[in-house]
Amino acid sequence: MEGKTKVLIVEDEAKLSRFVELELKHEGYDVVIASDGRKAIEVFEEEAPDIILLDLMLPGLSGIEVCRRIRKTSAVPIIMITAKGETMDKVMGLDSGADDYITKPFAIEEVFARIRVALKHKRKDADTSDENRLKVRNLTLDLGSRTVRLDDNNIELTKREFDLLAFLVKNKNIVISREQILNKVWGYNYFGETNVVDVYIRYLRTKIDDKYNQKFIHTIRGVGYYVKDDEE
Ligand code: CA
């Protein structure tokens, strides 16, 4: 990736996140900040950071939960920040998917060092674990090249169809309402018919489910849609 490395700081202590932000910027990093767990997921999706510094104890979603959710779709390096007494066992043993951890209070040089190590690992793994790739069963989406494959078959989708499918696959196994889909895929300023979602779901089903005789997109009547990971 060209340009500055973008760091997402997830920390509810404003003073601490401000301090780390200034130090990182001084080192030449781009910095984005989230002050709680839910924000962290949002900012992560919007900003696509290169690395995440994630506080363990957060209001709302815990650091562990944030980590798990991000890991469902991304291999971005995550460094967990823990307070004294929250041991490595606790953090890493929970299978949260964090790459490393730092204990508070920390020296800022330690943060720099951990970031460099994590990014080096990421570069090494770049070929094998592609964070731009979403997968549900034998269906693979490449967010970089915006291509979709089912086994060895290329599936041609329009831009909107791709965005809709990517949103469903990112949130696989979670039922999503038409309103959520409209907001996320069509944007908040969309004022057209809400049944546009149903129309596009039908397009996707025609091109994928029906064509390859596999059921990916499920309907929960009156609620919304979801993509299911395991076949029945
Ligand atoms: Ca905290």
CSV table of N, CA and C and ligand atoms in Angstrom, one decimal, residues 10-13 16 35 55-59 81 83 86 104, ligand 1:
chain,number,residue,atom,x,y,z
A,10,VAL,N,-8.0,2.3,19.4
A,10,VAL,CA,-9.3,2.1,20.1
A,10,VAL,C,-9.0,2.2,21.5
A,11,GLU,N,-9.5,3.3,22.2
A,11,GLU,CA,-9.2,3.5,23.6
A,11,GLU,C,-10.2,4.5,24.1
A,12,ASP,N,-10.7,4.2,25.3
A,12,ASP,CA,-11.8,5.0,25.9
A,12,ASP,C,-11.2,6.1,26.8
A,13,GLU,N,-9.9,6.0,27.1
A,13,GLU,CA,-9.3,7.1,27.9
A,13,GLU,C,-8.8,8.1,26.9
A,16,LEU,N,-5.1,9.3,27.0
A,16,LEU,CA,-4.1,8.3,26.6
A,16,LEU,C,-4.1,8.2,25.0
A,35,SER,N,-13.5,5.6,20.3
A,35,SER,CA,-13.5,5.6,21.8
A,35,SER,C,-14.3,4.5,22.4
A,55,ASP,N,-7.6,-1.4,22.9
A,55,ASP,CA,-7.7,-1.5,24.3
A,55,ASP,C,-8.6,-2.7,24.7
A,56,LEU,N,-8.2,-3.4,25.7
A,56,LEU,CA,-9.0,-4.6,26.1
A,56,LEU,C,-10.3,-4.2,26.8
A,57,MET,N,-10.2,-3.2,27.8
A,57,MET,CA,-11.4,-2.8,28.5
A,57,MET,C,-12.0,-1.6,27.9
A,58,LEU,N,-13.2,-1.8,27.3
A,58,LEU,CA,-13.9,-0.7,26.6
A,58,LEU,C,-15.3,-0.7,27.0
A,59,PRO,N,-16.0,0.4,26.9
A,59,PRO,CA,-17.4,0.4,27.1
A,59,PRO,C,-18.1,-0.2,25.9
A,81,ILE,N,-4.1,-3.8,23.9
A,81,ILE,CA,-3.6,-3.1,25.0
A,81,ILE,C,-4.3,-3.5,26.3
A,83,ALA,N,-4.4,-3.7,30.7
A,83,ALA,CA,-4.0,-3.1,31.9
A,83,ALA,C,-3.2,-4.1,32.7
A,86,GLU,N,-4.1,-8.0,33.7
A,86,GLU,CA,-4.8,-8.8,32.7
A,86,GLU,C,-3.6,-9.4,31.9
A,104,LYS,N,-0.3,-1.9,29.8
A,104,LYS,CA,-0.2,-0.5,30.4
A,104,LYS,C,0.4,-0.5,31.8
B,1,CA,CA,-10.0,1.2,28.7
